[in-house]
C-alpha positions as a printed Julia matrix, in Angstrom:
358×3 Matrix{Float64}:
  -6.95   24.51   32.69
  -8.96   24.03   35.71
 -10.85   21.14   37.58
 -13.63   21.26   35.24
 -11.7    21.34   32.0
  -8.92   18.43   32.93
 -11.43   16.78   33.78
 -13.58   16.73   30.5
 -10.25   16.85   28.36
  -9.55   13.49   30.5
 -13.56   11.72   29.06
 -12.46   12.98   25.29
  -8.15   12.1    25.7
  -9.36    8.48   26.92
 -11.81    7.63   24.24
  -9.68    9.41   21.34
  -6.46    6.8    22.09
  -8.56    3.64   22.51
 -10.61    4.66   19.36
  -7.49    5.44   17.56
  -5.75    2.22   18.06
  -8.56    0.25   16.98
  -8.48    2.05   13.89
  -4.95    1.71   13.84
  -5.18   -2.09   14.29
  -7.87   -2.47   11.79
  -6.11   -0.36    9.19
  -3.0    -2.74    9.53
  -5.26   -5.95   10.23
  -6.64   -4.62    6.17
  -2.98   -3.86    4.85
  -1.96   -6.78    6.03
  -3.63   -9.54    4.72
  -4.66   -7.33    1.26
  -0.43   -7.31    0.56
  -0.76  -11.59    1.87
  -3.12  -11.38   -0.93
  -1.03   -9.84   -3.25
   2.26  -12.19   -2.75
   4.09   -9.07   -1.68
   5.97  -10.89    1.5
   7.16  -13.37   -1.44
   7.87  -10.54   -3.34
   9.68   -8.07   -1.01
  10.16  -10.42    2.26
   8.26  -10.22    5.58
  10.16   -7.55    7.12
  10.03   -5.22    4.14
   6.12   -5.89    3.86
   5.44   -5.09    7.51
   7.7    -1.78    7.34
   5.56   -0.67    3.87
   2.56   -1.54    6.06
   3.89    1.03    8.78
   4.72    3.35    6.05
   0.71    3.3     4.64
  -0.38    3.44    8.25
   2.0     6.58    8.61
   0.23    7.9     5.66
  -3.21    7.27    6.8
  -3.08    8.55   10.22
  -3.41   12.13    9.09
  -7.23   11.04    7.99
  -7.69    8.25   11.22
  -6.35   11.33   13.92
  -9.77   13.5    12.87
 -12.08   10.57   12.95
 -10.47    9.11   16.31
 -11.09   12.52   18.17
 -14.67   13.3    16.32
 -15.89    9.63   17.44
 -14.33   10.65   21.01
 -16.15   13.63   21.33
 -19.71   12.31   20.42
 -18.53    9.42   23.21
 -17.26   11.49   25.81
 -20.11   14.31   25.98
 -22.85   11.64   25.4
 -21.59    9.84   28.35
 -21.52   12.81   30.61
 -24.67   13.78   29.57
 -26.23   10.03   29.84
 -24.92   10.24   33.47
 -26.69   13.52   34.02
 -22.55   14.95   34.39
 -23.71   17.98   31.66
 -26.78   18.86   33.93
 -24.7    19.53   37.27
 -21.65   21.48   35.36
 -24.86   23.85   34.25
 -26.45   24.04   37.95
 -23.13   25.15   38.48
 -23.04   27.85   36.0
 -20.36   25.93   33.92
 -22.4    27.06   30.44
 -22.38   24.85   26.98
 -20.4    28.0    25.46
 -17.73   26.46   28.17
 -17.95   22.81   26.92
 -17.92   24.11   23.28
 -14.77   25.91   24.13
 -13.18   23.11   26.0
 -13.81   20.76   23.6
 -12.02   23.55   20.88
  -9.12   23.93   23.43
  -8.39   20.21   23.38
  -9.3    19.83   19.62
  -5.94   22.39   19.17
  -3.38   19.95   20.3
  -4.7    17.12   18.2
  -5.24   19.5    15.03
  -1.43   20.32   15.36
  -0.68   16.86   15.38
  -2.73   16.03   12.2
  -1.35   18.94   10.85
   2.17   17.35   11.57
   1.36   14.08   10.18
   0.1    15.59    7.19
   2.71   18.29    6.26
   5.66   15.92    7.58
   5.1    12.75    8.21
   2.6    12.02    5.16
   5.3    13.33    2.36
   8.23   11.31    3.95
   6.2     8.41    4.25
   4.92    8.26    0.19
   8.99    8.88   -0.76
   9.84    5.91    1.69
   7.26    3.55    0.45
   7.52    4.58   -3.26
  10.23    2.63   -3.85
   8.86   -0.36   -2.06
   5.47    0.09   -3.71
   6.58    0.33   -6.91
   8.87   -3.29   -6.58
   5.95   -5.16   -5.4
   3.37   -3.46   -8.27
   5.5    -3.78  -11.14
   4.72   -6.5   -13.24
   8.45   -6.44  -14.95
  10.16   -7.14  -11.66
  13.0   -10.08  -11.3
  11.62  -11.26   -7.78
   7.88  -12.55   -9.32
   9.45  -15.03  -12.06
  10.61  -18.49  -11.05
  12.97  -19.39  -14.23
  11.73  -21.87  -16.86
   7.51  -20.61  -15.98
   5.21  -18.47  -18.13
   3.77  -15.15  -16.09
   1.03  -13.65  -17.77
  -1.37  -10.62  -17.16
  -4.75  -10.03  -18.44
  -4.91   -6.58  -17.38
  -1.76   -5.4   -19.64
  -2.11   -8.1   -21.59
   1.77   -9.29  -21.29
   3.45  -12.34  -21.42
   7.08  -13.4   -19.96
   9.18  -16.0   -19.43
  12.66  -16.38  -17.68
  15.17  -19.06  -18.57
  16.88  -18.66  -15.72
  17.84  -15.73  -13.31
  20.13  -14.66   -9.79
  18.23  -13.09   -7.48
  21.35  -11.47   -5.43
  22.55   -9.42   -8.9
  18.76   -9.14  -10.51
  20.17  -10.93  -13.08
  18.03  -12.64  -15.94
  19.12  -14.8   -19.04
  17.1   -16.22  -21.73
  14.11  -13.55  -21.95
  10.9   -13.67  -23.76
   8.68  -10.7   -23.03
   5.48  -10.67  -24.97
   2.65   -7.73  -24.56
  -0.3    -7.29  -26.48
  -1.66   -3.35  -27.24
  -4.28   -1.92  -29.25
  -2.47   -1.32  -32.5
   0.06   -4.09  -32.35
   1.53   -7.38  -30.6
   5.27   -6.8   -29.78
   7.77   -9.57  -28.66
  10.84   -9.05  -27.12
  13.82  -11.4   -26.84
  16.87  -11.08  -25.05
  19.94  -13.05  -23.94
  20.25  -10.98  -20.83
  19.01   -8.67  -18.31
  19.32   -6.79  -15.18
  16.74   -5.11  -13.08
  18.15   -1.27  -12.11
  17.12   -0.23   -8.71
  13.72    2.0    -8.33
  14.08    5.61   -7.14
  11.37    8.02   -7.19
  12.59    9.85  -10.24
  12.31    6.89  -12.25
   9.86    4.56  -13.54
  10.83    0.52  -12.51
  13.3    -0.57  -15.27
  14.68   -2.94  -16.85
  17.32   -3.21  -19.07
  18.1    -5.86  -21.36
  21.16   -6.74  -23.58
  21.49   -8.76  -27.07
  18.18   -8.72  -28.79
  15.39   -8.46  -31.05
  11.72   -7.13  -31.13
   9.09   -8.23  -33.35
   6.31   -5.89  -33.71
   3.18   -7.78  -35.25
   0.72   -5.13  -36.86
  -2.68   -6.26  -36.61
  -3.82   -4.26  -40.39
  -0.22   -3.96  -41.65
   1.2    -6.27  -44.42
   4.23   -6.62  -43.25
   5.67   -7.03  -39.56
   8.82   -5.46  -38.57
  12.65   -6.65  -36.49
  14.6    -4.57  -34.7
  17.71   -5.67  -33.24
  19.45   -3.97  -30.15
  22.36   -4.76  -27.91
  21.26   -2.49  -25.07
  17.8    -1.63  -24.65
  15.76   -0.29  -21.4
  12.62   -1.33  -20.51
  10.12    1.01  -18.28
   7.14   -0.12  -16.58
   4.67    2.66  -17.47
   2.48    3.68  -14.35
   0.9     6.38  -13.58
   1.66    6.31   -9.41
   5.34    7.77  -10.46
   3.51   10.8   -10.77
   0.86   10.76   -8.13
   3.81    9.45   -5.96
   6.19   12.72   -6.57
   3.12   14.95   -6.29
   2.51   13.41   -2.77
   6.13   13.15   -1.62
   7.11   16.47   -2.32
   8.28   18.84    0.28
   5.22   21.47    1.64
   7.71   24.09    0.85
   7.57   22.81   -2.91
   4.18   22.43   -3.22
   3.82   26.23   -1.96
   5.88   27.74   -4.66
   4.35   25.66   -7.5
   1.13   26.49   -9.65
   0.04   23.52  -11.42
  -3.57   22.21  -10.29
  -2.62   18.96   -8.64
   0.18   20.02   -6.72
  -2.18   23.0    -5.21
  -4.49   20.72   -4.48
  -1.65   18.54   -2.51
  -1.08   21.86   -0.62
  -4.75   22.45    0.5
  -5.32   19.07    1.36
  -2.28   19.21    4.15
  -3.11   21.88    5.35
  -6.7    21.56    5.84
  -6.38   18.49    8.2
  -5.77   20.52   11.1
  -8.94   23.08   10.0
 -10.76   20.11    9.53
 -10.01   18.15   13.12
 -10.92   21.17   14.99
 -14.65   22.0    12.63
 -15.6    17.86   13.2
 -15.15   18.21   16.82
 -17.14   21.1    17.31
 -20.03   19.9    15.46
 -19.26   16.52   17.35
 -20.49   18.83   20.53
 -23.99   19.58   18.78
 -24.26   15.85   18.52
 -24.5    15.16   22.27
 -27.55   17.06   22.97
 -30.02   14.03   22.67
 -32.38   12.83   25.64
 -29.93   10.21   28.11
 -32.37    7.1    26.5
 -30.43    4.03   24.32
 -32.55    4.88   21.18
 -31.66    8.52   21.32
 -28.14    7.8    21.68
 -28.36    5.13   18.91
 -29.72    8.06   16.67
 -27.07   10.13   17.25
 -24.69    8.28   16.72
 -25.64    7.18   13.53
 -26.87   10.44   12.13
 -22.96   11.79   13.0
 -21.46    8.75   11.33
 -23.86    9.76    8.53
 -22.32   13.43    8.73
 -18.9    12.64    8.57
 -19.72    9.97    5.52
 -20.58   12.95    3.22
 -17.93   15.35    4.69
 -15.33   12.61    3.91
 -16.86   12.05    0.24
 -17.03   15.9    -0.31
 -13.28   16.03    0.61
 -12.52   13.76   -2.07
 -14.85   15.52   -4.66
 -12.91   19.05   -3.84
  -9.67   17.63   -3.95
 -10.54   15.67   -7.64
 -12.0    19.55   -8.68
  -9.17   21.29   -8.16
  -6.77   18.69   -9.66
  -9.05   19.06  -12.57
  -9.21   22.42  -12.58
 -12.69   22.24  -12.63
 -12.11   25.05   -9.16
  -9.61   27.56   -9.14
  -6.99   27.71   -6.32
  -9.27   29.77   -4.21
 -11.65   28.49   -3.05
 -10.07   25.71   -4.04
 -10.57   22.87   -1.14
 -12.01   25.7     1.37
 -15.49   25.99    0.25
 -16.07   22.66    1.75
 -14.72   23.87    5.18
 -16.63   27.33    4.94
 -19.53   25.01    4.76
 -18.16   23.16    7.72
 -17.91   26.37    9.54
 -21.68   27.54    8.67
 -22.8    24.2     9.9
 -20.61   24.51   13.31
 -22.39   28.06   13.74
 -26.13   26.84   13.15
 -25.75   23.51   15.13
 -24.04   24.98   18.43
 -27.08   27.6    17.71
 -29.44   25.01   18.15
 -27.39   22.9    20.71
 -27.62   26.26   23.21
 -31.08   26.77   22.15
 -32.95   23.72   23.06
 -30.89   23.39   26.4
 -32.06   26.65   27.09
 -35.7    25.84   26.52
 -35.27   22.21   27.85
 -34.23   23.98   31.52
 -36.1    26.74   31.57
């Protein structure tokens, strides 16, 4: 790179770190006090909660890196061109074709990162915190109940109560487990119990020794008893899934076939495609007048650009899981689109300089 191009690759580097540790901090800040919220420090501990925060902030990164460097651009080119910097690189003959293709040749570096994050980083991270996430969701988990209370859940409808318990062996003894479905009311007693660890093959379990259930039919005459002396208990969810879907290996995901798990694929491997498209439409952006309102404008018709690019991500990612799109075009349409729009805005962007210095 030259004089010219460390130099603007310096006004977009700057802005693109600050920006992303704000989002950074506010990301965390918003973990933070949402699992405070949620009792999961009582749950898991302090130090476990903070290292499932940097596990979701790990995970997020791969969509904060894109928004960090699209923000930067709009803020580094607007300042240079509020300080009249973009009108002396032209007298110079340093053309917007140049700054487009600056801007593209620092864009690569932080694509490749994104694209790390997402195909590395992202799937290691939801296998980490899996396990972590999945003690401090489940509602059948030894570390909630304080022995000789009543826990109870509207949302699954389900009752329990521990007679007493040891937390070092997830131990229980004297169980009552109540849980209240559509087509009956089931109650579950048990002199003992142990909670097995979670892995992400598995659903959270428990399993429980010496029993009976009692299974109350709401139209039926008669009820019915079953007695057990080992029985396991699995907390249905349906993250196991989403959660072995989004930890799996790239490699994985690229010999498979099923909808979701190609739509897993796409999605990593658009995030570099996408930081590089954002950023060069980021340049069209930067074209306004050097006046406050002007820049205000801007800047809020890109954050309204990148509002329905990130909301159209999430709508081509749900239609291919659905199979409501086929593999191809899968996810790519949307970045096609991206790539028309990149075409008619730097267009328009060499246009009106044109006409503005002529």
């Amino acid at each position: 790179m030259g004089i010219i191009e460390r130099y603007i690759a310096r006004e977009l580097l700057l802005p693109f770190l600050v920006v992303t540790v704000i989002l950074i901090g506010l990301f965390v800040s918003f973990s933070v006090a949402r699992f405070l919220t949620g009792a999961v420090s009582e749950i898991l501990g302090t130090a476990a909660m903070f290292k499932l925060v940097g596990l979701k902030t790990i995970i997020a990164l791969e969509v904060l890196v894109p928004i960090a460097f699209y923000v930067a651009v709009i803020h580094g080119l607007s300042r240079m061109n509020r300080d009249q910097e973009i009108n002396v690189l032209r007298s110079v003959g340093y053309s917007d074709n140049r700054i487009a293709y600056t801007v593209f040749l620092v864009a690569l570096p932080v694509a490749i990162l994104s694209g790390m994050l997402s195909i590395y980083a992202r799937p290691w991270a939801y296998a980490e915190s899996y396990v972590m996430d999945a003690q401090a969701e489940a509602e059948l988990n030894v570390n909630r109940f304080q022995p000789g209370r009543f826990y109870g859940s509207e949302k699954s409808g389900r009752i329990v109560l521990v007679r007493d318990k040891d937390d070092a062996e997830k131990r229980m003894e004297g169980i009552f487990h109540y849980i209240r479905t559509a087509e009956n009311r089931e109650i579950i007693v048990a002199n003992e119990g142990y909670q097995r660890p979670v892995t992400l093959e598995q659903h959270p379990r428990i399993e429980l020794f010496d029993g009976q259930i009692y299974r109350l039919e709401y139209a039926a005459t008669k009820d019915s008893m079953v007695q057990f002396e080992k029985m396991t208990y699995f907390d249905e969810s349906d993250q196991v899934l989403n959660y072995r879907r989004k930890a799996a290996s790239t490699r994985a995901l690229w010999d498979s076939d099923l909808p979701r798990e190609i739509a897993e694929l796409q999605w990593r491997l658009s995030r570099p495609v996408a930081t590089v498209l954002l950023a060069l439409i980021a340049v069209s952006f930067t074209r306004s007048v050097p006046r406050k309102d002007k820049s205000d404008r801007t800047f809020i018709a890109a954050a309204l650009l990148f509002a329905v690019y990130y909301n159209l991500s999430g709508l081509a990612k749900t239609w291919l899981e659905q199979g409501v799109v086929a593999a191809m075009p899968g996810v790519w349409w949307l970045y096609g689109l991206l790539f028309v729009i990149v075409i008619v805005r730097l267009s328009n962007f060499k246009l009106k300089f044109s006409v503005k210095n002529r």
